[in-house]
């Protein structure tokens, strides 16, 4: 079982936020149970992870047919104690005041878990 603190943040204190490491740098992702993968705000990710390494080739993609995105694989992403390469979508970052401190969105499926539990009072997310 993996246990990760869900960070309380203002004005996002009601949103579960998961911290993971990308190539040794801490990034903050809003947890979205309806999303299948991981979406990063490109400019914020590149600022948070200087010298971001990617694998494979960059491919054009779309989210919901409306938002243009780039699909790429990022090596060395640490989820709890599991380090792996992940396929992500990069989208343009919103204005700095929108979702300040948030680098993207993660879906539950990206955790590759069989069981996920949210403890909103304890501000934790566990999965196995």
PDB file of C-alpha atoms in Angstrom:
ATOM      1  CA  UNK A   1       0.000   0.000   0.000  1.00  0.00           C
ATOM      2  CA  UNK A   2       1.262   3.461  -0.839  1.00  0.00           C
ATOM      3  CA  UNK A   3       0.292   6.461   1.258  1.00  0.00           C
ATOM      4  CA  UNK A   4       0.795  10.010   0.037  1.00  0.00           C
ATOM      5  CA  UNK A   5      -0.263  13.181   1.781  1.00  0.00           C
ATOM      6  CA  UNK A   6      -2.878  15.220   0.011  1.00  0.00           C
ATOM      7  CA  UNK A   7      -1.729  18.790   0.381  1.00  0.00           C
ATOM      8  CA  UNK A   8      -4.136  21.407   1.704  1.00  0.00           C
ATOM      9  CA  UNK A   9      -3.951  24.542  -0.401  1.00  0.00           C
ATOM     10  CA  UNK A  10      -5.924  27.742  -0.694  1.00  0.00           C
ATOM     11  CA  UNK A  11      -8.214  28.135  -2.669  1.00  0.00           C
ATOM     12  CA  UNK A  12      -7.893  24.463  -3.587  1.00  0.00           C
ATOM     13  CA  UNK A  13      -8.377  23.136  -0.052  1.00  0.00           C
ATOM     14  CA  UNK A  14     -11.375  21.076  -1.176  1.00  0.00           C
ATOM     15  CA  UNK A  15      -9.509  19.426  -4.051  1.00  0.00           C
ATOM     16  CA  UNK A  16      -7.375  16.334  -3.525  1.00  0.00           C
ATOM     17  CA  UNK A  17      -3.864  17.270  -4.619  1.00  0.00           C
ATOM     18  CA  UNK A  18      -1.161  14.675  -5.129  1.00  0.00           C
ATOM     19  CA  UNK A  19       2.534  15.485  -5.031  1.00  0.00           C
ATOM     20  CA  UNK A  20       4.783  13.334  -7.222  1.00  0.00           C
ATOM     21  CA  UNK A  21       8.377  13.712  -8.327  1.00  0.00           C
ATOM     22  CA  UNK A  22       9.302  14.270 -11.946  1.00  0.00           C
ATOM     23  CA  UNK A  23      13.021  13.741 -12.462  1.00  0.00           C
ATOM     24  CA  UNK A  24      13.662  14.599  -8.834  1.00  0.00           C
ATOM     25  CA  UNK A  25      11.472  17.710  -8.731  1.00  0.00           C
ATOM     26  CA  UNK A  26       8.229  17.911  -6.768  1.00  0.00           C
ATOM     27  CA  UNK A  27       5.123  18.690  -8.852  1.00  0.00           C
ATOM     28  CA  UNK A  28       1.531  19.146  -7.671  1.00  0.00           C
ATOM     29  CA  UNK A  29      -1.375  17.550  -9.510  1.00  0.00           C
ATOM     30  CA  UNK A  30      -5.116  17.820  -8.905  1.00  0.00           C
ATOM     31  CA  UNK A  31      -6.632  14.340  -8.640  1.00  0.00           C
ATOM     32  CA  UNK A  32      -9.500  13.831 -11.097  1.00  0.00           C
ATOM     33  CA  UNK A  33     -11.295  10.492 -10.875  1.00  0.00           C
ATOM     34  CA  UNK A  34     -12.751  10.962 -14.361  1.00  0.00           C
ATOM     35  CA  UNK A  35      -9.448  11.456 -16.169  1.00  0.00           C
ATOM     36  CA  UNK A  36      -7.686   8.458 -17.675  1.00  0.00           C
ATOM     37  CA  UNK A  37      -4.098   9.721 -17.633  1.00  0.00           C
ATOM     38  CA  UNK A  38      -1.903  12.664 -16.736  1.00  0.00           C
ATOM     39  CA  UNK A  39      -2.089  16.190 -18.108  1.00  0.00           C
ATOM     40  CA  UNK A  40       0.619  18.740 -17.385  1.00  0.00           C
ATOM     41  CA  UNK A  41       0.543  22.471 -17.996  1.00  0.00           C
ATOM     42  CA  UNK A  42       3.570  22.695 -20.267  1.00  0.00           C
ATOM     43  CA  UNK A  43       5.058  26.026 -19.208  1.00  0.00           C
ATOM     44  CA  UNK A  44       4.602  25.253 -15.497  1.00  0.00           C
ATOM     45  CA  UNK A  45       6.167  21.806 -15.833  1.00  0.00           C
ATOM     46  CA  UNK A  46       9.172  23.147 -17.748  1.00  0.00           C
ATOM     47  CA  UNK A  47       9.656  25.858 -15.111  1.00  0.00           C
ATOM     48  CA  UNK A  48       9.335  23.354 -12.226  1.00  0.00           C
ATOM     49  CA  UNK A  49      11.625  20.772 -13.913  1.00  0.00           C
ATOM     50  CA  UNK A  50      14.454  22.645 -15.653  1.00  0.00           C
ATOM     51  CA  UNK A  51      16.063  20.497 -18.320  1.00  0.00           C
ATOM     52  CA  UNK A  52      13.009  18.224 -18.512  1.00  0.00           C
ATOM     53  CA  UNK A  53      13.978  14.971 -20.239  1.00  0.00           C
ATOM     54  CA  UNK A  54      11.526  13.267 -22.587  1.00  0.00           C
ATOM     55  CA  UNK A  55      11.552   9.928 -24.382  1.00  0.00           C
ATOM     56  CA  UNK A  56      10.174   9.005 -27.765  1.00  0.00           C
ATOM     57  CA  UNK A  57       8.735  11.491 -30.171  1.00  0.00           C
ATOM     58  CA  UNK A  58       6.299  14.323 -29.572  1.00  0.00           C
ATOM     59  CA  UNK A  59       2.880  13.690 -31.114  1.00  0.00           C
ATOM     60  CA  UNK A  60      -0.005  16.084 -31.608  1.00  0.00           C
ATOM     61  CA  UNK A  61      -3.152  15.162 -29.686  1.00  0.00           C
ATOM     62  CA  UNK A  62      -6.409  16.684 -28.509  1.00  0.00           C
ATOM     63  CA  UNK A  63      -8.420  16.546 -25.310  1.00  0.00           C
ATOM     64  CA  UNK A  64     -12.146  16.316 -25.800  1.00  0.00           C
ATOM     65  CA  UNK A  65     -11.661  17.361 -29.402  1.00  0.00           C
ATOM     66  CA  UNK A  66     -11.215  20.980 -28.328  1.00  0.00           C
ATOM     67  CA  UNK A  67      -7.978  21.432 -26.443  1.00  0.00           C
ATOM     68  CA  UNK A  68      -4.821  20.985 -28.485  1.00  0.00           C
ATOM     69  CA  UNK A  69      -2.196  18.938 -26.696  1.00  0.00           C
ATOM     70  CA  UNK A  70       1.148  17.258 -27.221  1.00  0.00           C
ATOM     71  CA  UNK A  71       1.637  13.635 -26.206  1.00  0.00           C
ATOM     72  CA  UNK A  72       5.062  12.590 -24.942  1.00  0.00           C
ATOM     73  CA  UNK A  73       6.675  10.133 -22.543  1.00  0.00           C
ATOM     74  CA  UNK A  74       8.519  11.427 -19.495  1.00  0.00           C
ATOM     75  CA  UNK A  75      11.042   9.139 -17.792  1.00  0.00           C
ATOM     76  CA  UNK A  76      11.776   9.017 -14.064  1.00  0.00           C
ATOM     77  CA  UNK A  77       8.392   9.831 -12.507  1.00  0.00           C
ATOM     78  CA  UNK A  78       8.070   8.738  -8.873  1.00  0.00           C
ATOM     79  CA  UNK A  79       4.621   7.744  -7.556  1.00  0.00           C
ATOM     80  CA  UNK A  80       5.031   6.891  -3.873  1.00  0.00           C
ATOM     81  CA  UNK A  81       7.815   4.293  -4.086  1.00  0.00           C
ATOM     82  CA  UNK A  82       7.301   3.356  -7.743  1.00  0.00           C
ATOM     83  CA  UNK A  83       9.458   5.017 -10.393  1.00  0.00           C
ATOM     84  CA  UNK A  84       8.453   4.632 -14.040  1.00  0.00           C
ATOM     85  CA  UNK A  85       8.174   6.285 -17.429  1.00  0.00           C
ATOM     86  CA  UNK A  86       4.740   7.789 -18.098  1.00  0.00           C
ATOM     87  CA  UNK A  87       2.914   8.941 -21.180  1.00  0.00           C
ATOM     88  CA  UNK A  88       1.456  12.401 -20.625  1.00  0.00           C
ATOM     89  CA  UNK A  89      -0.370  15.167 -22.416  1.00  0.00           C
ATOM     90  CA  UNK A  90       1.057  18.681 -22.388  1.00  0.00           C
ATOM     91  CA  UNK A  91      -1.385  21.563 -22.680  1.00  0.00           C
ATOM     92  CA  UNK A  92      -0.852  25.329 -22.470  1.00  0.00           C
ATOM     93  CA  UNK A  93      -0.719  26.698 -18.937  1.00  0.00           C
ATOM     94  CA  UNK A  94      -3.590  28.841 -17.700  1.00  0.00           C
ATOM     95  CA  UNK A  95      -2.969  32.398 -16.505  1.00  0.00           C
ATOM     96  CA  UNK A  96      -0.693  32.491 -13.423  1.00  0.00           C
ATOM     97  CA  UNK A  97      -3.528  33.351 -11.047  1.00  0.00           C
ATOM     98  CA  UNK A  98      -5.619  30.357 -12.179  1.00  0.00           C
ATOM     99  CA  UNK A  99      -4.798  27.187 -10.221  1.00  0.00           C
ATOM    100  CA  UNK A 100      -1.649  28.820  -8.846  1.00  0.00           C
ATOM    101  CA  UNK A 101       0.831  26.208  -7.655  1.00  0.00           C
ATOM    102  CA  UNK A 102      -0.792  23.408  -9.633  1.00  0.00           C
ATOM    103  CA  UNK A 103       1.257  21.791 -12.401  1.00  0.00           C
ATOM    104  CA  UNK A 104      -1.423  19.550 -13.898  1.00  0.00           C
ATOM    105  CA  UNK A 105      -4.098  16.929 -13.385  1.00  0.00           C
ATOM    106  CA  UNK A 106      -3.786  13.205 -12.689  1.00  0.00           C
ATOM    107  CA  UNK A 107      -6.399  10.526 -13.188  1.00  0.00           C
ATOM    108  CA  UNK A 108      -6.718   7.577 -10.848  1.00  0.00           C
ATOM    109  CA  UNK A 109      -5.881   5.132 -13.673  1.00  0.00           C
ATOM    110  CA  UNK A 110      -2.394   6.666 -13.896  1.00  0.00           C
ATOM    111  CA  UNK A 111      -1.622   5.279 -10.440  1.00  0.00           C
ATOM    112  CA  UNK A 112      -2.090   1.747 -11.819  1.00  0.00           C
ATOM    113  CA  UNK A 113      -3.863   0.834  -8.591  1.00  0.00           C
ATOM    114  CA  UNK A 114      -6.311  -1.920  -7.758  1.00  0.00           C
ATOM    115  CA  UNK A 115      -7.700  -0.025  -4.786  1.00  0.00           C
ATOM    116  CA  UNK A 116      -7.734   3.714  -4.010  1.00  0.00           C
ATOM    117  CA  UNK A 117      -8.938   5.372  -0.812  1.00  0.00           C
ATOM    118  CA  UNK A 118      -9.468   9.060  -0.133  1.00  0.00           C
ATOM    119  CA  UNK A 119      -9.356  10.344   3.444  1.00  0.00           C
ATOM    120  CA  UNK A 120     -10.489  13.942   3.107  1.00  0.00           C
ATOM    121  CA  UNK A 121     -10.368  14.613   6.866  1.00  0.00           C
ATOM    122  CA  UNK A 122      -6.808  13.294   7.082  1.00  0.00           C
ATOM    123  CA  UNK A 123      -5.893  14.828   3.719  1.00  0.00           C
ATOM    124  CA  UNK A 124      -4.386  11.548   2.450  1.00  0.00           C
ATOM    125  CA  UNK A 125      -4.726   9.345  -0.590  1.00  0.00           C
ATOM    126  CA  UNK A 126      -3.732   5.691  -0.421  1.00  0.00           C
ATOM    127  CA  UNK A 127      -3.531   3.126  -3.186  1.00  0.00           C
ATOM    128  CA  UNK A 128      -2.310  -0.383  -3.748  1.00  0.00           C
TER     129      UNK A 128
END
